[in-house]
Amino acid sequence: DLEEDAKAFVNGDFSGNTKNAKRIYCTYTAMLRVRAALAQLAEVKDVGVGK
């Protein structure tokens, strides 16, 4: 489930420190779903897509 995976991703060892920054590589369509799921957990910067 994408929402559960997004929670696990965010609640892992993530921090604002750029050394611990995480990236998700996916297709554009998948990125829209990932952004929507992450927006439910945290503030997602508005870049004109996926909100």
mmCIF file with all atom_site columns, C-alpha atoms in Angstrom:
data_model
loop_
_atom_site.group_PDB
_atom_site.id
_atom_site.type_symbol
_atom_site.label_atom_id
_atom_site.label_alt_id
_atom_site.label_comp_id
_atom_site.label_asym_id
_atom_site.label_entity_id
_atom_site.label_seq_id
_atom_site.pdbx_PDB_ins_code
_atom_site.Cartn_x
_atom_site.Cartn_y
_atom_site.Cartn_z
_atom_site.occupancy
_atom_site.B_iso_or_equiv
_atom_site.pdbx_formal_charge
_atom_site.auth_seq_id
_atom_site.auth_comp_id
_atom_site.auth_asym_id
_atom_site.auth_atom_id
_atom_site.pdbx_PDB_model_num
ATOM 1  C CA . ASP A 1 1  ? 0.000  0.000  0.000   1.00 0.00 ? 1  ASP A CA 1
ATOM 2  C CA . LEU A 1 2  ? 1.513  3.313  -1.083  1.00 0.00 ? 2  LEU A CA 1
ATOM 3  C CA . GLU A 1 3  ? 0.300  5.270  1.939   1.00 0.00 ? 3  GLU A CA 1
ATOM 4  C CA . GLU A 1 4  ? 1.819  2.766  4.389   1.00 0.00 ? 4  GLU A CA 1
ATOM 5  C CA . ASP A 1 5  ? 5.075  2.679  2.427   1.00 0.00 ? 5  ASP A CA 1
ATOM 6  C CA . ALA A 1 6  ? 5.223  6.488  2.407   1.00 0.00 ? 6  ALA A CA 1
ATOM 7  C CA . LYS A 1 7  ? 4.807  6.524  6.209   1.00 0.00 ? 7  LYS A CA 1
ATOM 8  C CA . ALA A 1 8  ? 7.593  3.959  6.624   1.00 0.00 ? 8  ALA A CA 1
ATOM 9  C CA . PHE A 1 9  ? 9.819  5.971  4.269   1.00 0.00 ? 9  PHE A CA 1
ATOM 10 C CA . VAL A 1 10 ? 9.247  9.236  6.163   1.00 0.00 ? 10 VAL A CA 1
ATOM 11 C CA . ASN A 1 11 ? 9.403  7.690  9.639   1.00 0.00 ? 11 ASN A CA 1
ATOM 12 C CA . GLY A 1 12 ? 12.689 5.896  8.959   1.00 0.00 ? 12 GLY A CA 1
ATOM 13 C CA . ASP A 1 13 ? 15.986 7.647  9.632   1.00 0.00 ? 13 ASP A CA 1
ATOM 14 C CA . PHE A 1 14 ? 14.873 10.695 7.617   1.00 0.00 ? 14 PHE A CA 1
ATOM 15 C CA . SER A 1 15 ? 15.904 14.128 8.802   1.00 0.00 ? 15 SER A CA 1
ATOM 16 C CA . GLY A 1 16 ? 16.273 17.573 7.312   1.00 0.00 ? 16 GLY A CA 1
ATOM 17 C CA . ASN A 1 17 ? 20.023 16.996 7.124   1.00 0.00 ? 17 ASN A CA 1
ATOM 18 C CA . THR A 1 18 ? 21.062 16.797 3.474   1.00 0.00 ? 18 THR A CA 1
ATOM 19 C CA . LYS A 1 19 ? 23.385 13.899 4.292   1.00 0.00 ? 19 LYS A CA 1
ATOM 20 C CA . ASN A 1 20 ? 20.267 11.884 5.160   1.00 0.00 ? 20 ASN A CA 1
ATOM 21 C CA . ALA A 1 21 ? 18.133 13.193 2.288   1.00 0.00 ? 21 ALA A CA 1
ATOM 22 C CA . LYS A 1 22 ? 16.165 10.554 0.443   1.00 0.00 ? 22 LYS A CA 1
ATOM 23 C CA . ARG A 1 23 ? 15.111 10.435 -3.168  1.00 0.00 ? 23 ARG A CA 1
ATOM 24 C CA . ILE A 1 24 ? 12.436 8.435  -4.899  1.00 0.00 ? 24 ILE A CA 1
ATOM 25 C CA . TYR A 1 25 ? 12.976 7.656  -8.576  1.00 0.00 ? 25 TYR A CA 1
ATOM 26 C CA . CYS A 1 26 ? 9.794  6.828  -10.448 1.00 0.00 ? 26 CYS A CA 1
ATOM 27 C CA . THR A 1 27 ? 7.724  7.542  -13.521 1.00 0.00 ? 27 THR A CA 1
ATOM 28 C CA . TYR A 1 28 ? 5.811  10.821 -13.772 1.00 0.00 ? 28 TYR A CA 1
ATOM 29 C CA . THR A 1 29 ? 2.490  9.089  -13.098 1.00 0.00 ? 29 THR A CA 1
ATOM 30 C CA . ALA A 1 30 ? 3.882  7.314  -10.033 1.00 0.00 ? 30 ALA A CA 1
ATOM 31 C CA . MET A 1 31 ? 5.406  10.587 -8.839  1.00 0.00 ? 31 MET A CA 1
ATOM 32 C CA . LEU A 1 32 ? 1.955  12.174 -8.761  1.00 0.00 ? 32 LEU A CA 1
ATOM 33 C CA . ARG A 1 33 ? 0.678  9.389  -6.472  1.00 0.00 ? 33 ARG A CA 1
ATOM 34 C CA . VAL A 1 34 ? 3.791  9.521  -4.279  1.00 0.00 ? 34 VAL A CA 1
ATOM 35 C CA . ARG A 1 35 ? 3.514  13.312 -3.882  1.00 0.00 ? 35 ARG A CA 1
ATOM 36 C CA . ALA A 1 36 ? -0.157 12.996 -2.927  1.00 0.00 ? 36 ALA A CA 1
ATOM 37 C CA . ALA A 1 37 ? 0.663  10.331 -0.313  1.00 0.00 ? 37 ALA A CA 1
ATOM 38 C CA . LEU A 1 38 ? 3.566  12.348 1.107   1.00 0.00 ? 38 LEU A CA 1
ATOM 39 C CA . ALA A 1 39 ? 1.401  15.484 1.235   1.00 0.00 ? 39 ALA A CA 1
ATOM 40 C CA . GLN A 1 40 ? -0.833 13.672 3.732   1.00 0.00 ? 40 GLN A CA 1
ATOM 41 C CA . LEU A 1 41 ? 2.171  13.171 6.037   1.00 0.00 ? 41 LEU A CA 1
ATOM 42 C CA . ALA A 1 42 ? 4.130  16.376 5.650   1.00 0.00 ? 42 ALA A CA 1
ATOM 43 C CA . GLU A 1 43 ? 4.220  19.674 3.827   1.00 0.00 ? 43 GLU A CA 1
ATOM 44 C CA . VAL A 1 44 ? 5.125  19.087 0.199   1.00 0.00 ? 44 VAL A CA 1
ATOM 45 C CA . LYS A 1 45 ? 6.549  22.031 -1.705  1.00 0.00 ? 45 LYS A CA 1
ATOM 46 C CA . ASP A 1 46 ? 4.205  23.195 -4.459  1.00 0.00 ? 46 ASP A CA 1
ATOM 47 C CA . VAL A 1 47 ? 5.995  22.775 -7.769  1.00 0.00 ? 47 VAL A CA 1
ATOM 48 C CA . GLY A 1 48 ? 2.827  22.847 -9.828  1.00 0.00 ? 48 GLY A CA 1
ATOM 49 C CA . VAL A 1 49 ? 2.151  19.097 -9.898  1.00 0.00 ? 49 VAL A CA 1
ATOM 50 C CA . GLY A 1 50 ? 0.975  16.312 -7.640  1.00 0.00 ? 50 GLY A CA 1
ATOM 51 C CA . LYS A 1 51 ? -1.045 18.264 -5.081  1.00 0.00 ? 51 LYS A CA 1
#
